[in-house]
XYZ file of C-alpha atoms in Angstrom:
80
model
C -37.536 28.700 160.617
C -35.929 31.685 159.080
C -34.872 32.071 155.471
C -31.666 33.609 154.033
C -32.201 36.084 151.290
C -28.894 36.817 149.524
C -27.978 40.442 148.699
C -27.445 40.099 144.936
C -26.039 43.614 144.700
C -23.294 42.936 147.147
C -19.620 42.710 145.861
C -19.681 38.946 146.519
C -22.343 38.558 143.766
C -21.429 41.461 141.501
C -17.546 40.680 141.315
C -16.547 37.472 142.956
C -18.615 35.117 140.782
C -18.237 37.071 137.509
C -14.581 38.170 137.817
C -13.354 35.238 139.964
C -15.165 31.948 139.760
C -16.195 32.421 136.150
C -12.684 33.079 134.948
C -11.258 30.119 136.936
C -13.878 27.946 135.252
C -13.211 29.210 131.841
C -9.507 28.616 132.204
C -10.265 25.106 133.590
C -12.345 24.462 130.614
C -9.546 25.521 128.217
C -7.186 23.082 130.011
C -9.921 20.383 130.183
C -9.851 20.321 133.981
C -13.168 19.157 135.502
C -14.316 21.247 138.464
C -17.613 19.891 139.365
C -18.062 21.629 142.718
C -17.098 24.969 141.408
C -19.422 24.393 138.428
C -22.392 23.512 140.770
C -21.854 26.731 142.711
C -21.639 28.763 139.533
C -24.737 27.156 138.184
C -26.622 28.168 141.322
C -25.362 31.788 140.838
C -26.534 31.720 137.202
C -30.095 31.021 138.396
C -30.299 33.831 140.912
C -27.913 36.578 139.538
C -28.832 40.075 138.953
C -28.727 40.494 135.164
C -28.205 44.279 135.257
C -24.435 43.647 135.844
C -22.095 43.020 132.952
C -20.794 39.648 132.159
C -17.106 39.001 131.762
C -15.734 36.482 129.166
C -12.137 35.672 128.486
C -13.107 35.010 124.899
C -13.786 38.833 124.535
C -9.997 39.182 124.914
C -9.241 36.613 122.246
C -8.600 33.716 124.637
C -10.084 30.557 123.198
C -7.305 28.014 123.849
C -3.972 27.449 125.728
C -1.828 29.269 123.282
C -4.213 32.286 123.327
C -3.924 32.386 127.093
C -0.087 32.184 127.138
C 0.112 34.784 124.217
C -2.206 37.140 126.162
C 0.051 37.192 129.112
C 3.256 37.410 126.996
C 1.697 40.302 125.007
C 0.722 42.190 128.149
C 4.260 42.083 129.591
C 3.570 39.621 132.392
C 6.601 37.513 131.534
C 8.982 40.456 131.254
């Protein structure tokens, strides 16, 4: 039977996980929302990812809690 070999350099792996699912999981963690299925998928990605691509962390933008997240969007004019 054939075997699937993922293209770790495709946009799906270089952007969707790091700039999509990871951000969603970080925000869920701030709000204490359990997302076990998303976490399982992200854990799988962590094991196979291409480490030559940069990592995104919302904490790099000073977001560590609910108020930081709200203030980030207020400061950046989202609520204007």
